[in-house]
JSON list of C-alpha atoms in Angstrom, two decimals:
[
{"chain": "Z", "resi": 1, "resn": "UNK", "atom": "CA", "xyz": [11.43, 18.04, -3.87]},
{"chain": "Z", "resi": 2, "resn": "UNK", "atom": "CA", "xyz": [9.07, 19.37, -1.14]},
{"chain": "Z", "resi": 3, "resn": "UNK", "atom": "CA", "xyz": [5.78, 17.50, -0.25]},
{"chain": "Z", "resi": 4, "resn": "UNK", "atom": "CA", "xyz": [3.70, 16.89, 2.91]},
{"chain": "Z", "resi": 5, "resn": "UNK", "atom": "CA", "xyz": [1.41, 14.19, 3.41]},
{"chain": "Z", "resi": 6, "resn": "UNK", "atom": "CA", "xyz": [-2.13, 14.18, 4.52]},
{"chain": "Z", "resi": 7, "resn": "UNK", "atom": "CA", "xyz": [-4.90, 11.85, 5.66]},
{"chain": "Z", "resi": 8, "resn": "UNK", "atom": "CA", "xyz": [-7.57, 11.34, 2.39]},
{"chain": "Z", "resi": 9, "resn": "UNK", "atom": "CA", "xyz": [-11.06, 11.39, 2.47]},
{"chain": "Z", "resi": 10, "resn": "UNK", "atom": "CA", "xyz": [-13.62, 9.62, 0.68]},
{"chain": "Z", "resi": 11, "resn": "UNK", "atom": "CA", "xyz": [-13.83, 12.47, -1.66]},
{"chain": "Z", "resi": 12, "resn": "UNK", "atom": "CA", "xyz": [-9.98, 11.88, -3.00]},
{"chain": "Z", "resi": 13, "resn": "UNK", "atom": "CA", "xyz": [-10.59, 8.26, -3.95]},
{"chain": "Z", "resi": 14, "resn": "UNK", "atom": "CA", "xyz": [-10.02, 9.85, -7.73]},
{"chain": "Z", "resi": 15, "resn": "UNK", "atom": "CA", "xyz": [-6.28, 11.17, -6.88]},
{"chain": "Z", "resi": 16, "resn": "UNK", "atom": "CA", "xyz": [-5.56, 7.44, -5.30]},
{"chain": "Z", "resi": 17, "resn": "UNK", "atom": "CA", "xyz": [-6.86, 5.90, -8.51]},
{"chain": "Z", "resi": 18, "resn": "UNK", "atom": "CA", "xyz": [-4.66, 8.18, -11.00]},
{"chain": "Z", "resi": 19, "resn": "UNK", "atom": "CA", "xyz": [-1.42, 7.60, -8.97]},
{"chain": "Z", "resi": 20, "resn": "UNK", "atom": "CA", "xyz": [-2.43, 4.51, -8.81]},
{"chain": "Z", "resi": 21, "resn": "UNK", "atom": "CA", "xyz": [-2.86, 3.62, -12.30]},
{"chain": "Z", "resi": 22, "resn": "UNK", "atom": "CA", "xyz": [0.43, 4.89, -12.82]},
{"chain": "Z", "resi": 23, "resn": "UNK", "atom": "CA", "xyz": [2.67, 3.54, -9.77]},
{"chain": "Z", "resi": 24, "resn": "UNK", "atom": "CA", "xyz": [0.99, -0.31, -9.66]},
{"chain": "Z", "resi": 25, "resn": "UNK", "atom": "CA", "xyz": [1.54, -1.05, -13.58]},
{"chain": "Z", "resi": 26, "resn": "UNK", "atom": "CA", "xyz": [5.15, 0.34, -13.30]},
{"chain": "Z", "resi": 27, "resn": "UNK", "atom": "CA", "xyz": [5.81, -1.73, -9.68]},
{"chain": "Z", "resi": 28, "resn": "UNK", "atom": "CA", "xyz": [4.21, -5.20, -11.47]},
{"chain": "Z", "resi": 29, "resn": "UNK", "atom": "CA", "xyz": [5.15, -4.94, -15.49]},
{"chain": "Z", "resi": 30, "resn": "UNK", "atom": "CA", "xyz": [7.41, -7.09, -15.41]},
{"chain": "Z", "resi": 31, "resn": "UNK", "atom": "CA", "xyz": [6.16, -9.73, -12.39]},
{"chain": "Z", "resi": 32, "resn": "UNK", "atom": "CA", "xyz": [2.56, -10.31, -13.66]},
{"chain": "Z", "resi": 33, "resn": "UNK", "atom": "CA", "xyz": [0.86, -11.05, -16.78]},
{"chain": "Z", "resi": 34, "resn": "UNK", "atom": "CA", "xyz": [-1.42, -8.14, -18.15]},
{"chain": "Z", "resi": 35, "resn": "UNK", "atom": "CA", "xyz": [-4.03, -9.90, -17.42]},
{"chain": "Z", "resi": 36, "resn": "UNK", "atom": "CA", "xyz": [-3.59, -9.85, -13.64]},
{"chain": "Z", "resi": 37, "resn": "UNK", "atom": "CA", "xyz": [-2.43, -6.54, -13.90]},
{"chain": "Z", "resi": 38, "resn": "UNK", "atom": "CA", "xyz": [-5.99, -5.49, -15.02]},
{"chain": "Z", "resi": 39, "resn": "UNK", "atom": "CA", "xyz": [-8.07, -7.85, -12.71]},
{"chain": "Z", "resi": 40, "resn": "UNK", "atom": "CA", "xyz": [-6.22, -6.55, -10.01]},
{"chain": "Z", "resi": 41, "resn": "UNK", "atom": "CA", "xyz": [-6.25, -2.79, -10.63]},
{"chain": "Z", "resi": 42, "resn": "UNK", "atom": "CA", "xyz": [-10.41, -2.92, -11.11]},
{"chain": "Z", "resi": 43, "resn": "UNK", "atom": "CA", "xyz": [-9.95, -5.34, -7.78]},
{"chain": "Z", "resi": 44, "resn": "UNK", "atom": "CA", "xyz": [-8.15, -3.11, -5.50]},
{"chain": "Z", "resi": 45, "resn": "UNK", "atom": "CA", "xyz": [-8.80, 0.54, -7.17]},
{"chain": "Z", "resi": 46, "resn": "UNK", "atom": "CA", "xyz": [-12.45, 0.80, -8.70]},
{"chain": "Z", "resi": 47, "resn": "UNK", "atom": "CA", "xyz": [-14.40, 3.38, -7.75]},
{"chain": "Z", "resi": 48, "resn": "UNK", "atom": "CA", "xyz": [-16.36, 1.41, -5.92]},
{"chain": "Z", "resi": 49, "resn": "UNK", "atom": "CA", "xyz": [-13.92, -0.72, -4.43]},
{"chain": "Z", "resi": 50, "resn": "UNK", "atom": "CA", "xyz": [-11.93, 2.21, -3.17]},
{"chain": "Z", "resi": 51, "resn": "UNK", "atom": "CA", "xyz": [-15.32, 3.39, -1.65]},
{"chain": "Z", "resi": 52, "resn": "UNK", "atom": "CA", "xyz": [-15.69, 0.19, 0.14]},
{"chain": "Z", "resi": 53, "resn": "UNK", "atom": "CA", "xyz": [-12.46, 0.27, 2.06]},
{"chain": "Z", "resi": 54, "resn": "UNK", "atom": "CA", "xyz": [-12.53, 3.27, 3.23]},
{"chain": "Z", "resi": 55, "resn": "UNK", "atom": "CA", "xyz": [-16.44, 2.68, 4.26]},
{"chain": "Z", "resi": 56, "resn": "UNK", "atom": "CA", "xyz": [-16.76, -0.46, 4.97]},
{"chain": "Z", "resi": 57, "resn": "UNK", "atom": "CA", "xyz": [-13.02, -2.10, 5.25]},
{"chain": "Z", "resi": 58, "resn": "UNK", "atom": "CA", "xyz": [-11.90, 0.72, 7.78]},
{"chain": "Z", "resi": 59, "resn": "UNK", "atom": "CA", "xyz": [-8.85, 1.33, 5.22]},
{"chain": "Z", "resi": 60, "resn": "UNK", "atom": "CA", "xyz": [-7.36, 4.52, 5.96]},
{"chain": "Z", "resi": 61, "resn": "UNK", "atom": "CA", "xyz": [-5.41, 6.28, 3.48]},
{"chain": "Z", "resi": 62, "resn": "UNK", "atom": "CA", "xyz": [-2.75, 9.12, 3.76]},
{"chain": "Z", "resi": 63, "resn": "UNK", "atom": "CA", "xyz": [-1.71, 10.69, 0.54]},
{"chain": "Z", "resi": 64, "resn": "UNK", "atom": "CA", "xyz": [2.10, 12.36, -0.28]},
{"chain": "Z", "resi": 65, "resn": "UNK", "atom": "CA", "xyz": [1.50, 15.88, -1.90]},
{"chain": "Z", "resi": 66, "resn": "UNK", "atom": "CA", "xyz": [3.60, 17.52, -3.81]},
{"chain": "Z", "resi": 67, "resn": "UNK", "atom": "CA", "xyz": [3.74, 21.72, -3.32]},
{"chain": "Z", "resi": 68, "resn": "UNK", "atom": "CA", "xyz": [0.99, 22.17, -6.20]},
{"chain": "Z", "resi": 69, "resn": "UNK", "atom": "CA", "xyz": [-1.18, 19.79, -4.02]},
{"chain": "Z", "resi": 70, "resn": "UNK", "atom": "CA", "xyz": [-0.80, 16.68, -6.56]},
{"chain": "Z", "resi": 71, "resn": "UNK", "atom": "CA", "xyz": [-0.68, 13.04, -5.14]},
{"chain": "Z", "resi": 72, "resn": "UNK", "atom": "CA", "xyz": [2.19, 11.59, -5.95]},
{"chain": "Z", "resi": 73, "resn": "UNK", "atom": "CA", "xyz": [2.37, 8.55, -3.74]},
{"chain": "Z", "resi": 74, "resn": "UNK", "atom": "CA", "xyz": [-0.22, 6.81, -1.00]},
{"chain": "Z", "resi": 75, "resn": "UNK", "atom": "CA", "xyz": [0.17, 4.29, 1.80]},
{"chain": "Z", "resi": 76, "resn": "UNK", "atom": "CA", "xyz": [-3.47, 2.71, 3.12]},
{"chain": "Z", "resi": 77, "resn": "UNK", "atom": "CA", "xyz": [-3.40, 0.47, 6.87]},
{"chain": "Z", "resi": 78, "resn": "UNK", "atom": "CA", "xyz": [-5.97, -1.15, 7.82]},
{"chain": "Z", "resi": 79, "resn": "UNK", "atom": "CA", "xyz": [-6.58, -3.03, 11.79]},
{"chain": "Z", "resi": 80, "resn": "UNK", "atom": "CA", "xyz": [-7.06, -6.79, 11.01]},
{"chain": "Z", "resi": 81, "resn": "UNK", "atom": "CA", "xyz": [-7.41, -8.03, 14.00]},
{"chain": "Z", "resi": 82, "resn": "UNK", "atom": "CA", "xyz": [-6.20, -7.71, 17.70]},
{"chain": "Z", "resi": 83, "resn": "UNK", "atom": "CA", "xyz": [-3.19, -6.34, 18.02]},
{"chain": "Z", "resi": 84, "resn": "UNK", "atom": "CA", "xyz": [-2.32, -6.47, 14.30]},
{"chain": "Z", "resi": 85, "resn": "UNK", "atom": "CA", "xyz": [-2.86, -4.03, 11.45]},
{"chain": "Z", "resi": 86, "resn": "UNK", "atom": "CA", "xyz": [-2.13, -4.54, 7.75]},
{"chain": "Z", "resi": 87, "resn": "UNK", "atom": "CA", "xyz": [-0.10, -2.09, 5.54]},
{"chain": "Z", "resi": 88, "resn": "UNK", "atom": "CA", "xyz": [-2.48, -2.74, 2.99]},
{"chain": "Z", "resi": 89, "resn": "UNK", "atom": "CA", "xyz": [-0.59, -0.56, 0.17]},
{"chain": "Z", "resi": 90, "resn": "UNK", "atom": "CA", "xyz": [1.99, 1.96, -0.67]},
{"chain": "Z", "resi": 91, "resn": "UNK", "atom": "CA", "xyz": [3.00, 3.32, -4.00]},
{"chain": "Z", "resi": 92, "resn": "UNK", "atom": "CA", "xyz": [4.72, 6.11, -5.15]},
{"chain": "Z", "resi": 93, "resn": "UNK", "atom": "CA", "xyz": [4.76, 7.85, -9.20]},
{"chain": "Z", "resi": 94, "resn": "UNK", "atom": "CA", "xyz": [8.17, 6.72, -10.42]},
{"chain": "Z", "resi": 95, "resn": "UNK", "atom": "CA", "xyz": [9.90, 10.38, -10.68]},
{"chain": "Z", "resi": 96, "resn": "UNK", "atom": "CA", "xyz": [9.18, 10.82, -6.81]},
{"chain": "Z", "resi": 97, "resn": "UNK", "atom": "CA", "xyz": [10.82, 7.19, -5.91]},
{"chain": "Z", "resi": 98, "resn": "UNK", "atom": "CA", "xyz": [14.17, 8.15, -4.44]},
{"chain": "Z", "resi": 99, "resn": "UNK", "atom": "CA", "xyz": [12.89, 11.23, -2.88]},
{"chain": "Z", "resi": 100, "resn": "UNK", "atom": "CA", "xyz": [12.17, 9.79, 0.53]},
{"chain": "Z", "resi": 101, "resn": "UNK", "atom": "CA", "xyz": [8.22, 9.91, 0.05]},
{"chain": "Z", "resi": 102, "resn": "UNK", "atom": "CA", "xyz": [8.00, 5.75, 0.60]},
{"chain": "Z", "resi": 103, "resn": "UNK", "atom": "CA", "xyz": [9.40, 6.36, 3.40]},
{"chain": "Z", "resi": 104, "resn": "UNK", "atom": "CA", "xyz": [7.79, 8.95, 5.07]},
{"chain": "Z", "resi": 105, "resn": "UNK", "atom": "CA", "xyz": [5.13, 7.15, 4.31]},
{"chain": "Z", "resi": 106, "resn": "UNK", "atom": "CA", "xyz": [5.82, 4.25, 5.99]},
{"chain": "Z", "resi": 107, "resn": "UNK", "atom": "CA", "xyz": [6.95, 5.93, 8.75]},
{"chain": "Z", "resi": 108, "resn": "UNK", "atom": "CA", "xyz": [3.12, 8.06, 8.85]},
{"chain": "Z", "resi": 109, "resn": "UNK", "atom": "CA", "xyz": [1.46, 4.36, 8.58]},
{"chain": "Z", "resi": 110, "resn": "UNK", "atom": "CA", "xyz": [3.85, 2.98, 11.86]},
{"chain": "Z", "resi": 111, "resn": "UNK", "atom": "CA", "xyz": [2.75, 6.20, 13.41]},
{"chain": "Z", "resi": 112, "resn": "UNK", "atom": "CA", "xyz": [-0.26, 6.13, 13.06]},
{"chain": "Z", "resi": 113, "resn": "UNK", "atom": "CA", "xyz": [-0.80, 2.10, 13.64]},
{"chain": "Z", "resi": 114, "resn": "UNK", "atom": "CA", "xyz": [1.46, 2.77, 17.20]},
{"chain": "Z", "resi": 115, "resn": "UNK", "atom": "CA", "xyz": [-0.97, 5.48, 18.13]},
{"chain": "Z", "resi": 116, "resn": "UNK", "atom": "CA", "xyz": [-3.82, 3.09, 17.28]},
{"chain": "Z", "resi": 117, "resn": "UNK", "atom": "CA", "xyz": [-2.05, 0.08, 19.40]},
{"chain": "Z", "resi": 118, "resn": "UNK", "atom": "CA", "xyz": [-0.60, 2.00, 22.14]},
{"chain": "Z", "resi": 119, "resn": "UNK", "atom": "CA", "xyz": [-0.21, -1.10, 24.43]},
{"chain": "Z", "resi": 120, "resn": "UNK", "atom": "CA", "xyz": [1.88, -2.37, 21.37]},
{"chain": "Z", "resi": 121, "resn": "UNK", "atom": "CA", "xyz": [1.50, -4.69, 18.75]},
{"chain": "Z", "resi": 122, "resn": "UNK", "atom": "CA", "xyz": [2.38, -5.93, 15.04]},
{"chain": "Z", "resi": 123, "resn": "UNK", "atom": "CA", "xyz": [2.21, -3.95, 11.38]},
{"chain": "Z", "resi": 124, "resn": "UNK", "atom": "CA", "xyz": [2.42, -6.68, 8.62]},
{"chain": "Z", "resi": 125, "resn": "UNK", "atom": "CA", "xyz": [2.07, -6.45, 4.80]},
{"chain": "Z", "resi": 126, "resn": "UNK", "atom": "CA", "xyz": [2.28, -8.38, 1.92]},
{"chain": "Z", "resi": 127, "resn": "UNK", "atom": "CA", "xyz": [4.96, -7.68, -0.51]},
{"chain": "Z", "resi": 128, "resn": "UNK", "atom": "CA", "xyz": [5.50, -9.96, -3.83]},
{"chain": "Z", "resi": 129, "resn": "UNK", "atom": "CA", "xyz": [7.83, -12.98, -4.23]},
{"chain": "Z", "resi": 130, "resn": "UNK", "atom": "CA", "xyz": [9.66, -11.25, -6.88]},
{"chain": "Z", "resi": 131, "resn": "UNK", "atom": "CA", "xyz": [9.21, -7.25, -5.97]},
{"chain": "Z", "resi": 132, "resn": "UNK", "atom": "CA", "xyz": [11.96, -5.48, -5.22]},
{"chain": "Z", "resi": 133, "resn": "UNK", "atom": "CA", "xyz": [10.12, -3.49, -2.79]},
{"chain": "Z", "resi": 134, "resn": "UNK", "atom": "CA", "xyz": [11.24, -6.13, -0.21]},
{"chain": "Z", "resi": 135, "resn": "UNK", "atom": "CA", "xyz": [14.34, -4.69, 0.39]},
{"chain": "Z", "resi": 136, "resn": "UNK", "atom": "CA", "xyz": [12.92, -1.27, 0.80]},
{"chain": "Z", "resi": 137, "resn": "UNK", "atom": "CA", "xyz": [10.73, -2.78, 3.90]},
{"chain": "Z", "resi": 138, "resn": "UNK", "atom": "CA", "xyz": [13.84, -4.44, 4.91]},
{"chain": "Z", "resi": 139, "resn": "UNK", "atom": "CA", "xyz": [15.56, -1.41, 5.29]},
{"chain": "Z", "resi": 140, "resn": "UNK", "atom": "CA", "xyz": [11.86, 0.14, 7.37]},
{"chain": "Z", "resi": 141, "resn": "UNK", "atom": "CA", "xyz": [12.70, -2.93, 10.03]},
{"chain": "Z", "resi": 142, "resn": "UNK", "atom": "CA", "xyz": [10.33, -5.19, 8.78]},
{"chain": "Z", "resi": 143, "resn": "UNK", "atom": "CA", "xyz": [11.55, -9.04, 8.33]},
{"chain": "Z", "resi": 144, "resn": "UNK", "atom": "CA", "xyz": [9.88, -11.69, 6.87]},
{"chain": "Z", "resi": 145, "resn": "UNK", "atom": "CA", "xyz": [7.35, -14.21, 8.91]},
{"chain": "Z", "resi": 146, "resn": "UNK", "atom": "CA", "xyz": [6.01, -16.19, 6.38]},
{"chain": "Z", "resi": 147, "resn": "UNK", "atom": "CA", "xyz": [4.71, -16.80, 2.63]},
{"chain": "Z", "resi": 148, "resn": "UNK", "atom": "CA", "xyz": [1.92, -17.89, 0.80]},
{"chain": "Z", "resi": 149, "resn": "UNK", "atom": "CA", "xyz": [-0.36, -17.71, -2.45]},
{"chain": "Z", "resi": 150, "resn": "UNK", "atom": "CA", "xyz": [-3.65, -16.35, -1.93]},
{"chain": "Z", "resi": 151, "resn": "UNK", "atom": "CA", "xyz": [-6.04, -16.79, -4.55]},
{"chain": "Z", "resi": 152, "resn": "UNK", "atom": "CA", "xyz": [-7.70, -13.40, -5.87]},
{"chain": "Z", "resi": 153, "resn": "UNK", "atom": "CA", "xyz": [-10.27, -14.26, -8.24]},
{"chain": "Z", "resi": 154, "resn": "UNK", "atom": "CA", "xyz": [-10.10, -14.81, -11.71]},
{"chain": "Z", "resi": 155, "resn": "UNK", "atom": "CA", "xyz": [-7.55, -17.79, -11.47]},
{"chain": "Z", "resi": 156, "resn": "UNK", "atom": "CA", "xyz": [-4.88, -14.93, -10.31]},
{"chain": "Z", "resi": 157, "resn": "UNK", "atom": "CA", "xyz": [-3.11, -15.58, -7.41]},
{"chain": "Z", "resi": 158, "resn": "UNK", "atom": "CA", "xyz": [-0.79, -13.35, -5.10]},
{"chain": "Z", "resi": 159, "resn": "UNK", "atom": "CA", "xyz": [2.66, -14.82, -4.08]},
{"chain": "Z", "resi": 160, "resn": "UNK", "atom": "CA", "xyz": [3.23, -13.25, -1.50]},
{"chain": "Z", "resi": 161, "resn": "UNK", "atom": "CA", "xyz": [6.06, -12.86, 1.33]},
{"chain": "Z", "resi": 162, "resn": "UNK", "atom": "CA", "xyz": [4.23, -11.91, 4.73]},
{"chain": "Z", "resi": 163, "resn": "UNK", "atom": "CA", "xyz": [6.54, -9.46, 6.39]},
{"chain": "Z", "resi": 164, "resn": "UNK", "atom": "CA", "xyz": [6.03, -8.12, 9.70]},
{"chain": "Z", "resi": 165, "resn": "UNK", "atom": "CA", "xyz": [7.55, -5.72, 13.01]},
{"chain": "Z", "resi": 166, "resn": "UNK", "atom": "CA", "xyz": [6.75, -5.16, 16.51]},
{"chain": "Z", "resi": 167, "resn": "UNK", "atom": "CA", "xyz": [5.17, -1.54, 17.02]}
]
């Protein structure tokens, strides 16, 4: 399966939301409570909360193609302070997971986060307690530096391992 992946602009906030709505309720069925699920999909992937990251939040997105030109899997970083950036998220539609577009991904967000830190630095993310994503960022060289639960809003809260790398 051939795909290439590009840096989005404002303008493809739509194709983020579809894959989105797709990818996040298939990672998180069977973690969270549909509840959370929804609060956290109009949280993170609104129109107008997409907007806001990429215009406000200095999110930057980078979206996996497929050859027709369809998204079919995103990663978003975002600098959080100095020295460190946050891989904020990365999904990918369930019939591309296997195919190697996570981590290409990934590896596009470390790129891109090295080029941004060239005197070096740190990429974290939070992944779930009970995702089994964790081994995939295992496998990327990340390891984990701490946990927590972060309130969201709503009386939903994200338990969370912090994992982390040296770039």
């Amino acid at each position: 399966m051939q795909f290439e992946i590009q840096e989005a602009t404002l303008g493809e906030w739509g194709e983020i939301q579809r894959v989105a709505q797709v990818a996040f309720p298939a990672t998180y069925a069977r973690i969270l409570l549909p509840e959370q699920l929804d609060y956290m999909m109009d949280w993170m992937y609104s129109e107008a909360s997409l907007r806001r990251q990429m215009t406000e939040e200095g999110h930057r997105y980078f979206v996996a193609r497929d050859e027709t030109g369809r998204a079919v899997g995103y990663v978003s970083i975002q600098p959080e302070e100095e020295g460190l950036y946050h891989l904020q998220k990365i999904y990918v539609l369930p019939e591309w997971q296997g195919c190697g577009v996570g981590q290409r991904l990934f590896e596009r967000a470390l790129q891109e986060v090295r080029a941004a830190l060239p005197q070096g630095g740190r990429m974290e993310l939070n992944v779930n307690r009970s995702n089994r994503a964790k081994g995939f960022y295992e496998r990327m060289g990340m390891r984990v530096v701490r946990e927590g639960d972060f309130p969201i809003g709503g009386g939903f809260f994200m338990n969370d391992y912090i994992m982390g790398m040296e770039v």
